[in-house]
Each structure stands twice: as structure tokens, then as C-alpha cells.
XYZ file of C-alpha atoms in Angstrom:
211
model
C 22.031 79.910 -177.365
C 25.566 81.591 -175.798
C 27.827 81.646 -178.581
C 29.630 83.657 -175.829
C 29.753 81.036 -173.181
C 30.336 78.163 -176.108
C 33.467 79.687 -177.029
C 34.550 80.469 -173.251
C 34.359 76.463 -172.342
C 36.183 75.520 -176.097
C 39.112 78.021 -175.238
C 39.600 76.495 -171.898
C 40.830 73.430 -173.203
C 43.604 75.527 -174.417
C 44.237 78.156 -177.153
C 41.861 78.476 -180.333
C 42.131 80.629 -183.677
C 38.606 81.417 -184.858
C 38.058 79.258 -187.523
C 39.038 76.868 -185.135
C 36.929 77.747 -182.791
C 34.134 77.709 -185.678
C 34.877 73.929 -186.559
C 34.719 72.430 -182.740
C 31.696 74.253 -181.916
C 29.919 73.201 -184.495
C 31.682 68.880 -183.951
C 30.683 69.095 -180.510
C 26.777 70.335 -181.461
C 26.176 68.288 -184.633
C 26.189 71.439 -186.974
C 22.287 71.904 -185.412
C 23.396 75.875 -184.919
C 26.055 76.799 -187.623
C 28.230 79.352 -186.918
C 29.820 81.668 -189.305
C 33.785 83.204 -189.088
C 32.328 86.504 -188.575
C 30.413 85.712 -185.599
C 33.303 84.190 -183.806
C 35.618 87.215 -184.608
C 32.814 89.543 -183.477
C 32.117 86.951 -180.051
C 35.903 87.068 -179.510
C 36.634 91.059 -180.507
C 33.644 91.383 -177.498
C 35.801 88.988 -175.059
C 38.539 90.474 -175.381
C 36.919 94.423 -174.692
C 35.293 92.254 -171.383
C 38.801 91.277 -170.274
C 37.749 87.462 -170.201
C 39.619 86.611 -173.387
C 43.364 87.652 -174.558
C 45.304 87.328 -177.827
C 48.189 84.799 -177.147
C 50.324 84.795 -180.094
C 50.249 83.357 -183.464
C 50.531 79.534 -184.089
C 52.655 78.100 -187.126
C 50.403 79.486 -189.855
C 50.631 83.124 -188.515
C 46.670 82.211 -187.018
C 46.136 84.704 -183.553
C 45.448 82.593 -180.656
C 42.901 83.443 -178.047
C 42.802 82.170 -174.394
C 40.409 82.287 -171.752
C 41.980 84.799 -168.804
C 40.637 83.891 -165.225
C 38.119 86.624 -165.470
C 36.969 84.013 -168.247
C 37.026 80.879 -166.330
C 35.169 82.886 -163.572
C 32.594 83.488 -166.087
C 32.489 80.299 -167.331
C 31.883 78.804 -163.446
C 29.443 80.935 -163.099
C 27.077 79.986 -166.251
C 27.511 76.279 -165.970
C 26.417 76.831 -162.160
C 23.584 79.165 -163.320
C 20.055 77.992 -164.476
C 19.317 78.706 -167.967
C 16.477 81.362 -166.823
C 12.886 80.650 -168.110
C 10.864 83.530 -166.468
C 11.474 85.582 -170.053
C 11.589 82.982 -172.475
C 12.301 84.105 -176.074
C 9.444 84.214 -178.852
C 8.063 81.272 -180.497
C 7.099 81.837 -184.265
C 4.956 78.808 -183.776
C 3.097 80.092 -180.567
C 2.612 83.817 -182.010
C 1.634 81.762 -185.378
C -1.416 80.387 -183.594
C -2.514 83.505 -181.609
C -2.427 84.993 -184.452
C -4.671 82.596 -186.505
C -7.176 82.126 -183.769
C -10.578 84.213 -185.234
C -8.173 85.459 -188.729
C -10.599 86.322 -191.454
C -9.898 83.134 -194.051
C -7.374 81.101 -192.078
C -8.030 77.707 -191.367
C -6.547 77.514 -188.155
C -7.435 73.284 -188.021
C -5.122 73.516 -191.652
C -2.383 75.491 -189.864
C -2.346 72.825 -186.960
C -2.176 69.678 -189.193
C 0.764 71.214 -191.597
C 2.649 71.616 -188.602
C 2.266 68.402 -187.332
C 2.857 67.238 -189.773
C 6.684 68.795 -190.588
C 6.933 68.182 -186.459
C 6.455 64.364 -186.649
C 8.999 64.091 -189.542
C 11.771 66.748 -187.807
C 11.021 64.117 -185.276
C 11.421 61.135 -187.309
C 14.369 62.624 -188.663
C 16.435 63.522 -185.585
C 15.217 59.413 -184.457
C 16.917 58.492 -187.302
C 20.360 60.474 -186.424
C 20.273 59.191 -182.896
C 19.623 55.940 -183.843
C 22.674 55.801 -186.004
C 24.791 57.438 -183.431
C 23.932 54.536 -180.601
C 24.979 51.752 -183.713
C 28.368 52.257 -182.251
C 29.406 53.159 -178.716
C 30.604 57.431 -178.894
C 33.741 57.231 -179.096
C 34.549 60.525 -177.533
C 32.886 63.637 -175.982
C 32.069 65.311 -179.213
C 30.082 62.307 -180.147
C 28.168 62.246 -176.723
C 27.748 66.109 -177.158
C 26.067 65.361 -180.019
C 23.929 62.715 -178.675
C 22.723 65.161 -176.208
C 22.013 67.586 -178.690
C 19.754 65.468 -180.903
C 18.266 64.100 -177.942
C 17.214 67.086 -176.825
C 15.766 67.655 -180.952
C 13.511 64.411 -180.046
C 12.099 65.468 -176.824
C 11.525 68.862 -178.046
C 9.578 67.852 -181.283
C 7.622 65.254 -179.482
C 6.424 67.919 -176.819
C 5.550 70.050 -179.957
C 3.503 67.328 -181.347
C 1.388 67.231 -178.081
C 0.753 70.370 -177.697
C -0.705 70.970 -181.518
C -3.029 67.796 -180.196
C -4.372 69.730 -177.139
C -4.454 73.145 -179.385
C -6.974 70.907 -181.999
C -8.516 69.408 -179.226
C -9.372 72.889 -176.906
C -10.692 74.335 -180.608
C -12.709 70.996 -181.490
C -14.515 72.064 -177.782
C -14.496 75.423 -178.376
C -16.844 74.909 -181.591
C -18.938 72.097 -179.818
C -19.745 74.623 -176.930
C -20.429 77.516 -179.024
C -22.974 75.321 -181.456
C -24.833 74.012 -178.581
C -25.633 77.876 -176.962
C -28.851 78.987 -177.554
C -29.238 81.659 -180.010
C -29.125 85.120 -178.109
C -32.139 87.724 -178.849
C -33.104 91.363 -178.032
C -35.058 91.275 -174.286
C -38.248 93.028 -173.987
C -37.953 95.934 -172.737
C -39.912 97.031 -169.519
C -42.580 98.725 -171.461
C -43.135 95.692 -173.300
C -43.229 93.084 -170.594
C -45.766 96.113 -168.520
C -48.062 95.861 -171.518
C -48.014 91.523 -171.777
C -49.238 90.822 -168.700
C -53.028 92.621 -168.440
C -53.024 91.306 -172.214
C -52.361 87.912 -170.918
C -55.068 87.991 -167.869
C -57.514 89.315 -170.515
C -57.035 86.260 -173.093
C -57.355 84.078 -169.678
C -60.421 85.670 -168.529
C -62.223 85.437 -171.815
C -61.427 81.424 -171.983
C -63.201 81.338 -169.020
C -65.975 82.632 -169.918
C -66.474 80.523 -172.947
């Protein structure tokens, strides 16, 4: 998530203090990534240094103002225009979770699969729930269909989740099935070995022929 960029498209509406800045950010995305005061001070201390952000005064309550320079804007063009870029995508706890139980000495890995489901489906549920009572009345205005978006995005995410611990169980269920049905592997004779069977087989042939 770009708490940079965030605060970039907030200040172009117009000036923003930091707590301010704090409290739309957090309307316009449901609360589902809180921010803290410190993190907007640091975000803005490190706009500023870039030249994409400038101190504009003080408002009535002696607050600093911040606004978005044209470097900013620039900026700003450039990473709604942009891709978000999937070729390095960050680390999943929940991915490296299940690597990490495959062939683990005492972890049921099945166990691991349906506790997660398990909290998915409900997260799920959950975020149904919020959308559903968002939709009871038309948004009224773009924070509200921010937020829409948001928790929309929470649904499809959680139900992709879901599908893929289904195929995980299911590629593990085969796994086992194959493995149980492969005969059991034993040493080969060695040349030596198979050398010395044969003349003893002709023998024990040749002497049932003569009886």
C-alpha cells in the first residue's frame, strides 16, 4: 500500500495538516489500513526532502499546511497511470505458512488448511456483511464508494483464498493416494546375484524333467 501516493491524491484536493490527512485517509478506505500521526509526519517530512510536497502556512489553530507542488501532481499522474507491478509481489505469511508445513515433523498440514478456512470464510462473511449494509442506502459521496471498493476488493480476495486452500487439500488428498498405491521399492540384485539364478534355475528345470 502507498501511504506516499495516498497522501499525494488527498493533498490535491487542497491543503491538509497531518492529522487531517490521518482522518480522510482512513474515511475514504474504511479504517481497513489505519494509519498513525507519526507515519504521516514521517510520509510528509519525506515529501517535502523529494520536492513534491511544501509547507503552506498555518490554518486557524496554528496546524502547518502541506500542498502538493507540481513535481507532486506529476507524481501523482504518473502512479494512477502506472500498473500496480506484480512481477515481485510481496510475501504471503499464508503461502510461506504452507511451504513450510508441507513434510514438518508433527504438523498436520490438513489441520493448518481447515483453521484457515475456516477464519477465511468468516473474514469473508464478515466483509459481506459490511458491504451489504453499505448498498442499504445509495453512497452518498466518494468516501462511501471508496469504501465500497475497498471491501469489495476484501470479498473477492477472501473468496480466492478460500479456493485456493480447496485445491491445496485437494493436490495433498492426491498426493497421499498416489504415494499409497506405489509399490514398495526393494534392494535389486546385484549382477553377481542374477549370474548365479539363472544355471540354478535351468538346473531345477532340468531335474523336473527328468522326474
Amino acid at each position: 500500500m502507498s501511504i506516499r501516493h495516498g497522501l499525494l491524491a488527498l493533498l490535491e484536493r487542497g491543503p491538509r495538516y497531518g492529522s487531517q490527512l490521518r482522518t480522510e485517509f482512513e474515511s475514504r478506505t474504511g479504517s481497513t489500513w489505519p494509519l498513525n500521526v507519526g507515519q504521516v509526519y514521517t510520509t510528509l517530512s519525506r515529501l517535502e526532502r523529494d520536492g513534491l510536497v511544501a509547507q503552506d502556512g498555518e490554518d486557524d489553530q496554528g496546524h502547518a499546511l502541506y500542498s502538493i507542488s507540481d513535481a507532486g501532481r506529476t507524481e501523482l499522474r504518473t502512479w494512477f497511470e502506472t500498473p500496480v507491478d506484480r512481477s515481485n509481489p510481496p510475501r504471503d505469511e499464508l503461502a510461506i505458512k504452507l511451504a513450510m508445513a508441507v513434510g514438518a515433523p508433527g504438523v498436520d498440514i490438513k489441520a493448518v488448511i481447515q483453521a484457515q478456512r475456516h477464519h477465511t470464510v468468516k473474514a469473508m462473511q464478515d466483509y459481506t456483511r459490511l458491504k451489504a449494509r453499505s448498498l442499504a442506502q445509495a453512497p452518498a459521496n466518494r468516501d462511501e464508494v471508496a469504501w465500497l471498493l475497498v471491501v469489495e476488493q476484501l470479498i473477492f480476495q477472501a473468496e480466492a483464498e478460500a479456493r485456493w486452500l480447496d485445491h491445496c487439500e485437494a493436490r495433498l488428498i492426491r498426493l497421499a493416494e498416489a504415494a499409497a498405491t506405489e509399490p514398495a521399492e526393494g534392494p535389486s540384485p546385484g549382477p553377481a546375484a542374477r549370474t548365479t539364478a539363472r544355471p540354478a534355475a535351468r538346473s531345477a528345470a532340468r531335474s523336473r524333467t527328468r522326474r
